[in-house]
GROMACS .gro file of C-alpha atoms in nm:
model
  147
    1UNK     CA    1   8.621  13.046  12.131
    2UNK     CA    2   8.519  13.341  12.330
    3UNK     CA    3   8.248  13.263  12.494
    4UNK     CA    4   8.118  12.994  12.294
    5UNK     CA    5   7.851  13.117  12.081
    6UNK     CA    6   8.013  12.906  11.780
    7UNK     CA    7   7.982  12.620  11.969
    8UNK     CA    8   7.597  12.667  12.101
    9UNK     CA    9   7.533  12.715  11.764
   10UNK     CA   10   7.668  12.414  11.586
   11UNK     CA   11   7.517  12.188  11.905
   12UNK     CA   12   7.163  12.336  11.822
   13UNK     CA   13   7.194  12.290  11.445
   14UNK     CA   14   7.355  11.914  11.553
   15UNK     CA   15   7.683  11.961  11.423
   16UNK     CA   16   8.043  11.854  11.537
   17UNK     CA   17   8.254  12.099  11.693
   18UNK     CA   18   8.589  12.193  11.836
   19UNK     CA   19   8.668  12.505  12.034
   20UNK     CA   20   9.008  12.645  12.100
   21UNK     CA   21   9.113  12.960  12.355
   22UNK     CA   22   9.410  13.077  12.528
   23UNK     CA   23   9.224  13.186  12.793
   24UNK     CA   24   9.134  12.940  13.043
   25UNK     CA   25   8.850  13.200  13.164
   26UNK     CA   26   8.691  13.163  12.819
   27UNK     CA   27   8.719  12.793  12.772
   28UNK     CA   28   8.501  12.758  13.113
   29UNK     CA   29   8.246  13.004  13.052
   30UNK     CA   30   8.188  12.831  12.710
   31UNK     CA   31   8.178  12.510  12.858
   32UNK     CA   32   7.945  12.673  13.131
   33UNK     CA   33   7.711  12.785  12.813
   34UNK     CA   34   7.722  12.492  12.658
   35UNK     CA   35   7.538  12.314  12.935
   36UNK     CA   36   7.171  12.307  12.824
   37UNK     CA   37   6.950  12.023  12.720
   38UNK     CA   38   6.875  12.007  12.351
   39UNK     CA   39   6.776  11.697  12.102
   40UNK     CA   40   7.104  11.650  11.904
   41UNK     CA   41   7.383  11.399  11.879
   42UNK     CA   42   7.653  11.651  11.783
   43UNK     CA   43   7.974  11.596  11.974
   44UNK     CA   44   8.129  11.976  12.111
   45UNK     CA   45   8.501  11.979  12.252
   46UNK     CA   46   8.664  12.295  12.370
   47UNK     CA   47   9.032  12.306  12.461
   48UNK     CA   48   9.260  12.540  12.662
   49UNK     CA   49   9.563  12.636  12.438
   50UNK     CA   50   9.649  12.782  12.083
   51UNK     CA   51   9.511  12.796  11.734
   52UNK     CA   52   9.911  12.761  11.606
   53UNK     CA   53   9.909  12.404  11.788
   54UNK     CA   54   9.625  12.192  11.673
   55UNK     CA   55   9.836  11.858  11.778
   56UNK     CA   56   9.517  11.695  11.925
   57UNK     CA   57   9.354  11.684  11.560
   58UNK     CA   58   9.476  11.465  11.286
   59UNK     CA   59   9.563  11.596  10.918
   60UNK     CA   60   9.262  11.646  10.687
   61UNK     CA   61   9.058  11.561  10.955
   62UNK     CA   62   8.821  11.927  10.986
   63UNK     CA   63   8.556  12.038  10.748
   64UNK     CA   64   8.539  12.402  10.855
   65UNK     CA   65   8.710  12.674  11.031
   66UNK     CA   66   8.622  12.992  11.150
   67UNK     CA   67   8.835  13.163  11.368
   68UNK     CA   68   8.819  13.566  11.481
   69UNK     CA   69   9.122  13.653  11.653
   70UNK     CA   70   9.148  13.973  11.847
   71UNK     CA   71   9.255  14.272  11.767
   72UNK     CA   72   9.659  14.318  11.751
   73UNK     CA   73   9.752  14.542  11.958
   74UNK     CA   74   9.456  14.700  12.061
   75UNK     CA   75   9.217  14.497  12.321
   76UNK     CA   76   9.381  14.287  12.516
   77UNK     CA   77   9.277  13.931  12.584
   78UNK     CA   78   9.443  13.914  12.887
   79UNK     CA   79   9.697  13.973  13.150
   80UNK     CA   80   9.950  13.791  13.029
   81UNK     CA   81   9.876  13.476  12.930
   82UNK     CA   82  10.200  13.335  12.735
   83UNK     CA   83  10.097  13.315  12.397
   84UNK     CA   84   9.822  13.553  12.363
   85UNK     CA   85   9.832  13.690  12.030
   86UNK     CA   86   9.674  14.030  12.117
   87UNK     CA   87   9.946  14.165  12.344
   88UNK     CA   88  10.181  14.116  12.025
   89UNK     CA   89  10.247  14.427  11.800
   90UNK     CA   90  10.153  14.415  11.464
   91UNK     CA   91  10.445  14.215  11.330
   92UNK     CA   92  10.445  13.957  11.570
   93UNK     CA   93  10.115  13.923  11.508
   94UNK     CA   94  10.114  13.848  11.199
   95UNK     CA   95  10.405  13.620  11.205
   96UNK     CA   96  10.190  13.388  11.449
   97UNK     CA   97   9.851  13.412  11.265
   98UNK     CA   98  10.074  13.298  11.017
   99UNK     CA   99  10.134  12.995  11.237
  100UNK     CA  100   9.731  12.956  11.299
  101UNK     CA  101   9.684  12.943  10.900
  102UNK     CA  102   9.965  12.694  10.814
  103UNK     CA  103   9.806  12.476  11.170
  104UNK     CA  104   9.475  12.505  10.994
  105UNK     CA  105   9.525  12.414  10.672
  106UNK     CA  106   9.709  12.106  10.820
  107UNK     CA  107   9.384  11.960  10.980
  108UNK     CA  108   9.166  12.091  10.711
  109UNK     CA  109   8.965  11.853  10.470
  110UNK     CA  110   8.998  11.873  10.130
  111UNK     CA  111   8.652  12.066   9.978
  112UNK     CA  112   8.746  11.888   9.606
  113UNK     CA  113   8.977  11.628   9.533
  114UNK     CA  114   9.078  11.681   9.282
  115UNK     CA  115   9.194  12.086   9.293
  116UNK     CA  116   9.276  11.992   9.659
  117UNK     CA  117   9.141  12.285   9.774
  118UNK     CA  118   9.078  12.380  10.108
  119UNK     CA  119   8.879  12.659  10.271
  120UNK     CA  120   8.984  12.871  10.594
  121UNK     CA  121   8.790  13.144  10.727
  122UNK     CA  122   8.971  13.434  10.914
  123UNK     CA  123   8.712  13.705  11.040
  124UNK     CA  124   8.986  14.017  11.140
  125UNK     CA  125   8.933  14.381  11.207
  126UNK     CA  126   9.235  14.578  11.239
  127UNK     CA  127   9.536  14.698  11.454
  128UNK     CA  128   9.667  14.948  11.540
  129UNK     CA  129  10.002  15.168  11.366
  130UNK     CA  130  10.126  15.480  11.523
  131UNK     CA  131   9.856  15.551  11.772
  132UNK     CA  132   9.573  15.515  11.466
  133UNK     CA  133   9.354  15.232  11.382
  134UNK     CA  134   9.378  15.067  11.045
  135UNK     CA  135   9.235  14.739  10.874
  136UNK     CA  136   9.556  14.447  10.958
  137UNK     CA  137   9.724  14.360  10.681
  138UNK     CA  138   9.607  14.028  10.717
  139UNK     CA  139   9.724  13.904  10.308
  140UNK     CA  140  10.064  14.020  10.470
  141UNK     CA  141  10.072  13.620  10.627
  142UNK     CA  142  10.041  13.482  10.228
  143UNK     CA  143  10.286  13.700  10.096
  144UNK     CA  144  10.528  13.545  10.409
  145UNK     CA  145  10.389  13.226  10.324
  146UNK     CA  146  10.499  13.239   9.987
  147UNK     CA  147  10.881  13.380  10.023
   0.00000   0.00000   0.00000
């Protein structure tokens, strides 16, 4: 969630949204952001915890996700917050935004029902091997998926 631009966003164009951080810090300032008069009924939530543990949200229950985890290995989030997925190395990384993918597509809608597909949008940048930056192996968490 960051600092909430997502979610100022989807109040101004009157939409429904949910925001998720780790960091406690982030999930205030958001809500701090979020406090401005506007005409709209949309209904914003954020929430302090992980993207691998949606619990709060039913199945099939989202229409869209868009999440933009941080960089593995290479800026950290912070100092030490139990399950912050940027003080992982690469590996462990991508075994949790493994997690955050098979968490999403739980609580996702279906976009067609009758291909049952649905849609989840992952905006990553890289990590870092060896001491050099390189783009994260991110289809890495379908191949797991699928062995």
């Amino acid at each position: 969630m960051g600092s909430g631009t997502t979610l100022v966003e989807a109040k101004l164009l009157n939409r429904n949204a949910v925001g998720v951080d780790i960091n406690p810090q982030s999930v205030s300032l958001s809500e701090t952001n979020l406090q401005f008069q506007c005409e709209t009924n949309s209904k914003i939530f954020t929430r302090n915890g992980s993207a691998a543990n949606l619990h709060f949200i039913k199945d099939n229950r989202i229409d869209f996700i868009c999440t933009h985890p941080l960089y593995a290995n290479i800026i950290k989030y912070s100092k030490g917050i139990e399950g912050d997925i940027s003080l992982f190395g690469v590996e462990a990384f991508l075994t949790e935004m493994s997690k955050v993918a098979e968490e999403s597509i739980r609580v996702l809608k279906e976009v067609d029902c009758f291909t049952k597909v649905k849609v989840l949008v992952v905006i990553l940048n890289v990590c870092k091997y060896n001491g050099y930056v390189k783009n994260c192996p991110f289809a890495d968490i379908g191949k797991r998926d699928r062995q």
